[in-house]
PDB file of N, CA and C in Angstrom:
ATOM      1  N   THR A 423     -67.606  43.081  15.334  1.00  0.00           N
ATOM      2  CA  THR A 423     -68.359  42.329  14.088  1.00  0.00           C
ATOM      3  C   THR A 423     -66.578  41.930  13.275  1.00  0.00           C
ATOM      4  N   ASP A 424     -66.029  42.185  13.764  1.00  0.00           N
ATOM      5  CA  ASP A 424     -65.055  41.440  12.916  1.00  0.00           C
ATOM      6  C   ASP A 424     -64.245  40.332  13.878  1.00  0.00           C
ATOM      7  N   LEU A 425     -64.704  40.212  14.597  1.00  0.00           N
ATOM      8  CA  LEU A 425     -64.281  39.431  15.536  1.00  0.00           C
ATOM      9  C   LEU A 425     -65.232  38.438  16.013  1.00  0.00           C
ATOM     10  N   LEU A 426     -66.195  38.812  16.237  1.00  0.00           N
ATOM     11  CA  LEU A 426     -67.816  37.995  16.702  1.00  0.00           C
ATOM     12  C   LEU A 426     -68.574  38.208  16.012  1.00  0.00           C
ATOM     13  N   SER A 427     -69.737  37.322  16.179  1.00  0.00           N
ATOM     14  CA  SER A 427     -71.212  37.083  15.135  1.00  0.00           C
ATOM     15  C   SER A 427     -71.943  38.192  15.516  1.00  0.00           C
ATOM     16  N   ALA A 428     -72.023  39.011  14.410  1.00  0.00           N
ATOM     17  CA  ALA A 428     -73.525  40.048  14.965  1.00  0.00           C
ATOM     18  C   ALA A 428     -74.637  39.422  15.703  1.00  0.00           C
ATOM     19  N   GLU A 429     -74.794  38.150  15.449  1.00  0.00           N
ATOM     20  CA  GLU A 429     -76.032  37.271  16.003  1.00  0.00           C
ATOM     21  C   GLU A 429     -75.641  36.649  16.961  1.00  0.00           C
ATOM     22  N   ASP A 430     -74.767  36.313  17.324  1.00  0.00           N
ATOM     23  CA  ASP A 430     -73.893  36.183  19.001  1.00  0.00           C
ATOM     24  C   ASP A 430     -74.221  36.555  19.846  1.00  0.00           C
ATOM     25  N   ILE A 431     -73.322  38.357  19.165  1.00  0.00           N
ATOM     26  CA  ILE A 431     -73.510  39.335  21.007  1.00  0.00           C
ATOM     27  C   ILE A 431     -75.223  39.210  20.609  1.00  0.00           C
ATOM     28  N   LYS A 432     -76.117  39.851  19.464  1.00  0.00           N
ATOM     29  CA  LYS A 432     -77.080  39.998  20.239  1.00  0.00           C
ATOM     30  C   LYS A 432     -78.127  39.369  21.114  1.00  0.00           C
ATOM     31  N   LYS A 433     -78.044  37.453  20.947  1.00  0.00           N
ATOM     32  CA  LYS A 433     -78.844  37.072  21.440  1.00  0.00           C
ATOM     33  C   LYS A 433     -77.975  37.125  22.688  1.00  0.00           C
ATOM     34  N   ALA A 434     -76.718  37.094  23.462  1.00  0.00           N
ATOM     35  CA  ALA A 434     -75.915  37.597  24.265  1.00  0.00           C
ATOM     36  C   ALA A 434     -76.717  38.344  25.094  1.00  0.00           C
ATOM     37  N   VAL A 435     -76.253  39.413  24.526  1.00  0.00           N
ATOM     38  CA  VAL A 435     -77.313  41.036  24.906  1.00  0.00           C
ATOM     39  C   VAL A 435     -78.325  41.086  25.361  1.00  0.00           C
ATOM     40  N   GLY A 436     -79.016  40.133  24.723  1.00  0.00           N
ATOM     41  CA  GLY A 436     -80.474  39.964  25.741  1.00  0.00           C
ATOM     42  C   GLY A 436     -80.478  38.989  26.330  1.00  0.00           C
ATOM     43  N   ALA A 437     -79.691  38.130  26.389  1.00  0.00           N
ATOM     44  CA  ALA A 437     -80.105  36.579  26.973  1.00  0.00           C
ATOM     45  C   ALA A 437     -80.152  37.863  29.360  1.00  0.00           C
ATOM     46  N   PHE A 438     -78.942  38.513  28.456  1.00  0.00           N
ATOM     47  CA  PHE A 438     -78.734  39.230  30.354  1.00  0.00           C
ATOM     48  C   PHE A 438     -79.454  40.592  30.435  1.00  0.00           C
ATOM     49  N   SER A 439     -80.595  40.578  29.721  1.00  0.00           N
ATOM     50  CA  SER A 439     -81.558  42.280  29.547  1.00  0.00           C
ATOM     51  C   SER A 439     -81.861  42.961  30.848  1.00  0.00           C
ATOM     52  N   ALA A 440     -82.146  41.914  31.551  1.00  0.00           N
ATOM     53  CA  ALA A 440     -82.950  41.913  32.739  1.00  0.00           C
ATOM     54  C   ALA A 440     -82.280  42.766  34.397  1.00  0.00           C
ATOM     55  N   ALA A 441     -82.447  43.093  34.891  1.00  0.00           N
ATOM     56  CA  ALA A 441     -81.225  43.385  35.751  1.00  0.00           C
ATOM     57  C   ALA A 441     -81.027  42.603  36.853  1.00  0.00           C
ATOM     58  N   GLU A 442     -78.855  42.579  37.484  1.00  0.00           N
ATOM     59  CA  GLU A 442     -78.992  41.421  38.055  1.00  0.00           C
ATOM     60  C   GLU A 442     -78.989  40.644  37.556  1.00  0.00           C
ATOM     61  N   SER A 443     -79.540  39.687  36.007  1.00  0.00           N
ATOM     62  CA  SER A 443     -79.299  39.024  35.199  1.00  0.00           C
ATOM     63  C   SER A 443     -77.889  38.371  34.890  1.00  0.00           C
ATOM     64  N   PHE A 444     -76.635  39.554  35.097  1.00  0.00           N
ATOM     65  CA  PHE A 444     -75.591  39.263  34.459  1.00  0.00           C
ATOM     66  C   PHE A 444     -74.587  38.269  34.822  1.00  0.00           C
ATOM     67  N   ASN A 445     -74.135  36.918  33.910  1.00  0.00           N
ATOM     68  CA  ASN A 445     -73.445  36.226  34.352  1.00  0.00           C
ATOM     69  C   ASN A 445     -71.804  36.136  33.346  1.00  0.00           C
ATOM     70  N   TYR A 446     -71.082  36.658  33.802  1.00  0.00           N
ATOM     71  CA  TYR A 446     -70.124  36.807  32.669  1.00  0.00           C
ATOM     72  C   TYR A 446     -69.835  35.326  32.177  1.00  0.00           C
ATOM     73  N   LYS A 447     -68.841  34.949  33.008  1.00  0.00           N
ATOM     74  CA  LYS A 447     -69.006  33.044  32.308  1.00  0.00           C
ATOM     75  C   LYS A 447     -70.080  32.661  31.056  1.00  0.00           C
ATOM     76  N   LYS A 448     -71.020  32.391  31.257  1.00  0.00           N
ATOM     77  CA  LYS A 448     -71.790  32.431  30.094  1.00  0.00           C
ATOM     78  C   LYS A 448     -72.027  33.717  29.155  1.00  0.00           C
ATOM     79  N   PHE A 449     -71.908  34.788  29.393  1.00  0.00           N
ATOM     80  CA  PHE A 449     -72.406  35.462  28.477  1.00  0.00           C
ATOM     81  C   PHE A 449     -71.062  35.599  27.213  1.00  0.00           C
ATOM     82  N   PHE A 450     -69.795  35.670  28.051  1.00  0.00           N
ATOM     83  CA  PHE A 450     -68.384  35.452  27.293  1.00  0.00           C
ATOM     84  C   PHE A 450     -68.698  33.806  26.399  1.00  0.00           C
ATOM     85  N   GLU A 451     -69.130  32.810  26.705  1.00  0.00           N
ATOM     86  CA  GLU A 451     -69.353  31.866  26.176  1.00  0.00           C
ATOM     87  C   GLU A 451     -70.112  32.592  24.714  1.00  0.00           C
ATOM     88  N   MET A 452     -71.178  32.468  25.386  1.00  0.00           N
ATOM     89  CA  MET A 452     -72.166  33.323  24.261  1.00  0.00           C
ATOM     90  C   MET A 452     -71.756  33.996  22.814  1.00  0.00           C
ATOM     91  N   VAL A 453     -71.191  34.551  23.303  1.00  0.00           N
ATOM     92  CA  VAL A 453     -70.665  35.639  22.482  1.00  0.00           C
ATOM     93  C   VAL A 453     -69.390  35.270  21.536  1.00  0.00           C
ATOM     94  N   GLY A 454     -69.294  34.097  21.935  1.00  0.00           N
ATOM     95  CA  GLY A 454     -68.112  33.096  21.472  1.00  0.00           C
ATOM     96  C   GLY A 454     -66.737  33.588  21.376  1.00  0.00           C
ATOM     97  N   LEU A 455     -66.455  34.364  22.888  1.00  0.00           N
ATOM     98  CA  LEU A 455     -65.034  34.646  23.033  1.00  0.00           C
ATOM     99  C   LEU A 455     -64.184  33.226  23.487  1.00  0.00           C
ATOM    100  N   LYS A 456     -64.836  32.641  24.425  1.00  0.00           N
ATOM    101  CA  LYS A 456     -64.904  31.230  24.422  1.00  0.00           C
ATOM    102  C   LYS A 456     -64.103  30.553  23.845  1.00  0.00           C
ATOM    103  N   LYS A 457     -63.735  30.481  22.707  1.00  0.00           N
ATOM    104  CA  LYS A 457     -63.527  29.636  21.043  1.00  0.00           C
ATOM    105  C   LYS A 457     -62.361  30.328  20.124  1.00  0.00           C
ATOM    106  N   LYS A 458     -62.102  31.654  20.881  1.00  0.00           N
ATOM    107  CA  LYS A 458     -61.389  32.034  20.206  1.00  0.00           C
ATOM    108  C   LYS A 458     -60.138  32.343  20.939  1.00  0.00           C
ATOM    109  N   SER A 459     -58.822  32.302  20.040  1.00  0.00           N
ATOM    110  CA  SER A 459     -57.620  32.161  20.223  1.00  0.00           C
ATOM    111  C   SER A 459     -57.084  33.618  21.279  1.00  0.00           C
ATOM    112  N   PRO A 460     -55.648  33.781  22.477  1.00  0.00           N
ATOM    113  CA  PRO A 460     -55.487  34.608  22.230  1.00  0.00           C
ATOM    114  C   PRO A 460     -55.498  36.592  22.329  1.00  0.00           C
ATOM    115  N   GLU A 461     -54.747  36.079  21.200  1.00  0.00           N
ATOM    116  CA  GLU A 461     -54.725  37.276  20.655  1.00  0.00           C
ATOM    117  C   GLU A 461     -56.291  37.950  20.349  1.00  0.00           C
ATOM    118  N   ASP A 462     -57.095  37.448  19.532  1.00  0.00           N
ATOM    119  CA  ASP A 462     -58.201  37.734  19.532  1.00  0.00           C
ATOM    120  C   ASP A 462     -58.852  38.628  20.508  1.00  0.00           C
ATOM    121  N   VAL A 463     -58.696  37.206  21.695  1.00  0.00           N
ATOM    122  CA  VAL A 463     -59.551  37.732  22.865  1.00  0.00           C
ATOM    123  C   VAL A 463     -58.923  39.080  23.327  1.00  0.00           C
ATOM    124  N   LYS A 464     -57.820  39.337  23.098  1.00  0.00           N
ATOM    125  CA  LYS A 464     -56.936  40.802  23.218  1.00  0.00           C
ATOM    126  C   LYS A 464     -57.528  42.021  22.167  1.00  0.00           C
ATOM    127  N   LYS A 465     -57.140  41.751  21.387  1.00  0.00           N
ATOM    128  CA  LYS A 465     -58.100  42.380  20.576  1.00  0.00           C
ATOM    129  C   LYS A 465     -59.719  43.285  20.915  1.00  0.00           C
ATOM    130  N   VAL A 466     -60.880  42.093  21.223  1.00  0.00           N
ATOM    131  CA  VAL A 466     -61.935  42.793  22.128  1.00  0.00           C
ATOM    132  C   VAL A 466     -61.349  42.960  22.995  1.00  0.00           C
ATOM    133  N   PHE A 467     -60.455  43.052  24.400  1.00  0.00           N
ATOM    134  CA  PHE A 467     -60.343  43.619  25.417  1.00  0.00           C
ATOM    135  C   PHE A 467     -60.108  45.356  25.213  1.00  0.00           C
ATOM    136  N   HIS A 468     -58.848  45.042  24.062  1.00  0.00           N
ATOM    137  CA  HIS A 468     -58.369  46.740  23.680  1.00  0.00           C
ATOM    138  C   HIS A 468     -59.262  47.508  23.214  1.00  0.00           C
ATOM    139  N   ILE A 469     -60.686  47.259  22.509  1.00  0.00           N
ATOM    140  CA  ILE A 469     -62.166  47.608  21.940  1.00  0.00           C
ATOM    141  C   ILE A 469     -62.545  47.714  23.642  1.00  0.00           C
ATOM    142  N   LEU A 470     -63.021  47.356  24.835  1.00  0.00           N
ATOM    143  CA  LEU A 470     -63.545  47.298  26.201  1.00  0.00           C
ATOM    144  C   LEU A 470     -62.833  48.600  27.058  1.00  0.00           C
ATOM    145  N   ASP A 471     -61.228  48.782  26.576  1.00  0.00           N
ATOM    146  CA  ASP A 471     -60.713  49.709  27.194  1.00  0.00           C
ATOM    147  C   ASP A 471     -60.789  51.128  26.915  1.00  0.00           C
ATOM    148  N   LYS A 472     -61.974  50.994  26.859  1.00  0.00           N
ATOM    149  CA  LYS A 472     -61.836  53.208  26.247  1.00  0.00           C
ATOM    150  C   LYS A 472     -61.062  53.623  26.192  1.00  0.00           C
ATOM    151  N   ASP A 473     -60.391  54.263  26.962  1.00  0.00           N
ATOM    152  CA  ASP A 473     -59.709  54.851  27.855  1.00  0.00           C
ATOM    153  C   ASP A 473     -57.714  54.711  26.956  1.00  0.00           C
ATOM    154  N   GLN A 474     -58.360  53.477  26.619  1.00  0.00           N
ATOM    155  CA  GLN A 474     -56.734  53.045  26.555  1.00  0.00           C
ATOM    156  C   GLN A 474     -55.953  53.142  27.134  1.00  0.00           C
ATOM    157  N   SER A 475     -55.754  52.258  28.360  1.00  0.00           N
ATOM    158  CA  SER A 475     -54.953  52.664  29.439  1.00  0.00           C
ATOM    159  C   SER A 475     -54.064  51.334  29.340  1.00  0.00           C
ATOM    160  N   GLY A 476     -54.260  50.366  29.231  1.00  0.00           N
ATOM    161  CA  GLY A 476     -54.551  48.722  28.615  1.00  0.00           C
ATOM    162  C   GLY A 476     -54.992  48.473  30.317  1.00  0.00           C
ATOM    163  N   PHE A 477     -55.683  48.742  30.653  1.00  0.00           N
ATOM    164  CA  PHE A 477     -57.068  48.414  31.585  1.00  0.00           C
ATOM    165  C   PHE A 477     -57.929  48.628  31.846  1.00  0.00           C
ATOM    166  N   ILE A 478     -58.971  47.588  32.002  1.00  0.00           N
ATOM    167  CA  ILE A 478     -60.693  48.064  32.172  1.00  0.00           C
ATOM    168  C   ILE A 478     -60.826  48.350  33.643  1.00  0.00           C
ATOM    169  N   GLU A 479     -61.142  49.104  34.016  1.00  0.00           N
ATOM    170  CA  GLU A 479     -61.143  50.032  35.142  1.00  0.00           C
ATOM    171  C   GLU A 479     -62.675  49.537  35.550  1.00  0.00           C
ATOM    172  N   GLU A 480     -63.216  49.742  36.903  1.00  0.00           N
ATOM    173  CA  GLU A 480     -64.972  49.298  37.044  1.00  0.00           C
ATOM    174  C   GLU A 480     -65.161  50.283  36.639  1.00  0.00           C
ATOM    175  N   GLU A 481     -64.803  51.230  36.352  1.00  0.00           N
ATOM    176  CA  GLU A 481     -65.908  52.321  35.538  1.00  0.00           C
ATOM    177  C   GLU A 481     -66.325  51.983  34.579  1.00  0.00           C
ATOM    178  N   GLU A 482     -64.793  51.193  33.459  1.00  0.00           N
ATOM    179  CA  GLU A 482     -65.407  50.374  32.010  1.00  0.00           C
ATOM    180  C   GLU A 482     -66.265  49.197  32.264  1.00  0.00           C
ATOM    181  N   LEU A 483     -66.050  48.566  33.381  1.00  0.00           N
ATOM    182  CA  LEU A 483     -66.672  47.168  33.351  1.00  0.00           C
ATOM    183  C   LEU A 483     -68.448  47.932  33.400  1.00  0.00           C
ATOM    184  N   LYS A 484     -68.740  48.663  33.673  1.00  0.00           N
ATOM    185  CA  LYS A 484     -70.043  49.118  34.132  1.00  0.00           C
ATOM    186  C   LYS A 484     -70.863  49.381  33.327  1.00  0.00           C
ATOM    187  N   PHE A 485     -69.713  49.313  31.546  1.00  0.00           N
ATOM    188  CA  PHE A 485     -70.341  49.313  30.227  1.00  0.00           C
ATOM    189  C   PHE A 485     -70.096  48.430  29.335  1.00  0.00           C
ATOM    190  N   VAL A 486     -69.616  47.683  30.041  1.00  0.00           N
ATOM    191  CA  VAL A 486     -69.263  46.014  29.196  1.00  0.00           C
ATOM    192  C   VAL A 486     -70.550  45.431  28.035  1.00  0.00           C
ATOM    193  N   LEU A 487     -71.568  45.538  28.530  1.00  0.00           N
ATOM    194  CA  LEU A 487     -72.249  45.515  27.185  1.00  0.00           C
ATOM    195  C   LEU A 487     -72.218  46.148  25.881  1.00  0.00           C
ATOM    196  N   LYS A 488     -72.413  47.876  26.042  1.00  0.00           N
ATOM    197  CA  LYS A 488     -72.243  48.311  25.683  1.00  0.00           C
ATOM    198  C   LYS A 488     -71.461  48.394  24.585  1.00  0.00           C
ATOM    199  N   GLY A 489     -69.946  48.079  25.117  1.00  0.00           N
ATOM    200  CA  GLY A 489     -68.921  47.473  24.241  1.00  0.00           C
ATOM    201  C   GLY A 489     -69.560  46.772  23.180  1.00  0.00           C
ATOM    202  N   PHE A 490     -70.629  45.788  23.201  1.00  0.00           N
ATOM    203  CA  PHE A 490     -70.442  44.581  22.391  1.00  0.00           C
ATOM    204  C   PHE A 490     -71.317  45.551  21.251  1.00  0.00           C
ATOM    205  N   THR A 491     -72.922  45.884  21.882  1.00  0.00           N
ATOM    206  CA  THR A 491     -73.689  47.085  21.039  1.00  0.00           C
ATOM    207  C   THR A 491     -74.136  47.979  21.747  1.00  0.00           C
ATOM    208  N   PRO A 492     -74.196  48.972  21.044  1.00  0.00           N
ATOM    209  CA  PRO A 492     -75.605  50.154  22.330  1.00  0.00           C
ATOM    210  C   PRO A 492     -76.052  50.001  22.859  1.00  0.00           C
ATOM    211  N   GLU A 493     -77.061  48.824  21.946  1.00  0.00           N
ATOM    212  CA  GLU A 493     -78.360  48.167  22.805  1.00  0.00           C
ATOM    213  C   GLU A 493     -78.384  47.778  24.377  1.00  0.00           C
ATOM    214  N   GLY A 494     -76.597  47.668  24.319  1.00  0.00           N
ATOM    215  CA  GLY A 494     -76.273  47.038  25.659  1.00  0.00           C
ATOM    216  C   GLY A 494     -77.108  47.544  27.105  1.00  0.00           C
ATOM    217  N   ARG A 495     -77.372  47.222  28.222  1.00  0.00           N
ATOM    218  CA  ARG A 495     -77.214  47.517  29.056  1.00  0.00           C
ATOM    219  C   ARG A 495     -76.502  48.397  29.807  1.00  0.00           C
ATOM    220  N   ASP A 496     -76.288  49.052  31.278  1.00  0.00           N
ATOM    221  CA  ASP A 496     -75.567  49.176  31.820  1.00  0.00           C
ATOM    222  C   ASP A 496     -75.408  48.048  33.188  1.00  0.00           C
ATOM    223  N   LEU A 497     -74.129  47.487  33.470  1.00  0.00           N
ATOM    224  CA  LEU A 497     -74.203  46.733  34.199  1.00  0.00           C
ATOM    225  C   LEU A 497     -74.499  46.976  35.514  1.00  0.00           C
ATOM    226  N   SER A 498     -75.190  46.578  36.619  1.00  0.00           N
ATOM    227  CA  SER A 498     -75.296  47.003  38.354  1.00  0.00           C
ATOM    228  C   SER A 498     -74.043  47.616  39.183  1.00  0.00           C
ATOM    229  N   ASP A 499     -74.132  47.869  39.907  1.00  0.00           N
ATOM    230  CA  ASP A 499     -72.959  47.771  40.186  1.00  0.00           C
ATOM    231  C   ASP A 499     -72.480  46.315  40.898  1.00  0.00           C
ATOM    232  N   LYS A 500     -73.585  45.985  41.336  1.00  0.00           N
ATOM    233  CA  LYS A 500     -72.771  44.342  42.204  1.00  0.00           C
ATOM    234  C   LYS A 500     -72.808  43.916  40.564  1.00  0.00           C
ATOM    235  N   GLU A 501     -72.692  43.540  39.853  1.00  0.00           N
ATOM    236  CA  GLU A 501     -72.489  43.486  38.708  1.00  0.00           C
ATOM    237  C   GLU A 501     -71.226  43.510  38.720  1.00  0.00           C
ATOM    238  N   THR A 502     -70.909  44.423  38.722  1.00  0.00           N
ATOM    239  CA  THR A 502     -68.944  45.348  38.062  1.00  0.00           C
ATOM    240  C   THR A 502     -68.280  44.437  38.833  1.00  0.00           C
ATOM    241  N   LYS A 503     -68.667  44.863  39.922  1.00  0.00           N
ATOM    242  CA  LYS A 503     -68.799  44.063  40.892  1.00  0.00           C
ATOM    243  C   LYS A 503     -67.741  42.418  40.364  1.00  0.00           C
ATOM    244  N   ALA A 504     -68.784  42.158  40.705  1.00  0.00           N
ATOM    245  CA  ALA A 504     -68.605  40.676  40.360  1.00  0.00           C
ATOM    246  C   ALA A 504     -67.705  40.460  39.221  1.00  0.00           C
ATOM    247  N   LEU A 505     -67.832  41.153  38.193  1.00  0.00           N
ATOM    248  CA  LEU A 505     -67.046  41.045  36.856  1.00  0.00           C
ATOM    249  C   LEU A 505     -65.583  41.225  37.551  1.00  0.00           C
ATOM    250  N   LEU A 506     -65.137  42.334  38.078  1.00  0.00           N
ATOM    251  CA  LEU A 506     -64.223  43.212  38.424  1.00  0.00           C
ATOM    252  C   LEU A 506     -63.460  41.830  39.447  1.00  0.00           C
ATOM    253  N   ALA A 507     -63.314  41.376  40.205  1.00  0.00           N
ATOM    254  CA  ALA A 507     -62.697  40.070  40.509  1.00  0.00           C
ATOM    255  C   ALA A 507     -63.217  39.033  40.527  1.00  0.00           C
ATOM    256  N   ALA A 508     -63.426  39.215  39.014  1.00  0.00           N
ATOM    257  CA  ALA A 508     -63.433  37.386  38.912  1.00  0.00           C
ATOM    258  C   ALA A 508     -61.757  38.207  37.587  1.00  0.00           C
ATOM    259  N   GLY A 509     -61.725  38.798  37.269  1.00  0.00           N
ATOM    260  CA  GLY A 509     -60.505  39.983  36.559  1.00  0.00           C
ATOM    261  C   GLY A 509     -59.819  39.570  36.482  1.00  0.00           C
ATOM    262  N   ASP A 510     -59.819  40.616  38.059  1.00  0.00           N
ATOM    263  CA  ASP A 510     -59.130  41.252  38.732  1.00  0.00           C
ATOM    264  C   ASP A 510     -57.474  40.601  39.080  1.00  0.00           C
ATOM    265  N   LYS A 511     -57.135  39.669  38.672  1.00  0.00           N
ATOM    266  CA  LYS A 511     -55.897  38.178  39.668  1.00  0.00           C
ATOM    267  C   LYS A 511     -55.076  38.992  40.643  1.00  0.00           C
ATOM    268  N   ASP A 512     -55.249  40.532  39.976  1.00  0.00           N
ATOM    269  CA  ASP A 512     -53.272  40.697  41.397  1.00  0.00           C
ATOM    270  C   ASP A 512     -54.398  42.070  42.154  1.00  0.00           C
ATOM    271  N   GLY A 513     -55.693  42.194  42.103  1.00  0.00           N
ATOM    272  CA  GLY A 513     -56.316  42.777  43.461  1.00  0.00           C
ATOM    273  C   GLY A 513     -55.711  44.011  42.945  1.00  0.00           C
ATOM    274  N   ASP A 514     -55.816  44.936  41.984  1.00  0.00           N
ATOM    275  CA  ASP A 514     -55.923  46.295  41.365  1.00  0.00           C
ATOM    276  C   ASP A 514     -56.184  47.037  41.553  1.00  0.00           C
ATOM    277  N   GLY A 515     -57.534  46.127  41.601  1.00  0.00           N
ATOM    278  CA  GLY A 515     -58.527  47.171  41.495  1.00  0.00           C
ATOM    279  C   GLY A 515     -59.229  47.253  39.495  1.00  0.00           C
ATOM    280  N   LYS A 516     -58.605  46.973  38.913  1.00  0.00           N
ATOM    281  CA  LYS A 516     -58.614  46.573  37.557  1.00  0.00           C
ATOM    282  C   LYS A 516     -57.911  45.499  36.858  1.00  0.00           C
ATOM    283  N   ILE A 517     -58.604  45.495  35.456  1.00  0.00           N
ATOM    284  CA  ILE A 517     -57.920  44.140  34.596  1.00  0.00           C
ATOM    285  C   ILE A 517     -57.133  44.366  33.616  1.00  0.00           C
ATOM    286  N   GLY A 518     -56.185  43.676  33.662  1.00  0.00           N
ATOM    287  CA  GLY A 518     -55.349  43.865  32.721  1.00  0.00           C
ATOM    288  C   GLY A 518     -55.315  42.734  31.513  1.00  0.00           C
ATOM    289  N   ALA A 519     -54.421  43.038  30.325  1.00  0.00           N
ATOM    290  CA  ALA A 519     -55.246  42.582  28.903  1.00  0.00           C
ATOM    291  C   ALA A 519     -55.241  41.307  29.326  1.00  0.00           C
ATOM    292  N   ASP A 520     -53.130  40.169  29.894  1.00  0.00           N
ATOM    293  CA  ASP A 520     -53.632  39.041  30.493  1.00  0.00           C
ATOM    294  C   ASP A 520     -54.504  38.227  31.244  1.00  0.00           C
TER     295      ASP A 520
END
């Protein structure tokens, strides 16, 4: 909440509480990441990178909503794979900060 509004996070996570409803583009817009600087986006990335490997792997993506709030649900395998495919630009099976 140092970078994003708690109210925006609550609304965004709530909007995708139903199974198979997650839309990463709408979610990141709703939490306010689209308006943030690249530096702030990288700060959020590092929070979501739970093992601090410099990458967000598929297993970490499953819990991306919980990275924003403990009340978030786990993504389904289908939702996780769609998010990974969108962010994995070099096909290595993980998402880098860039």
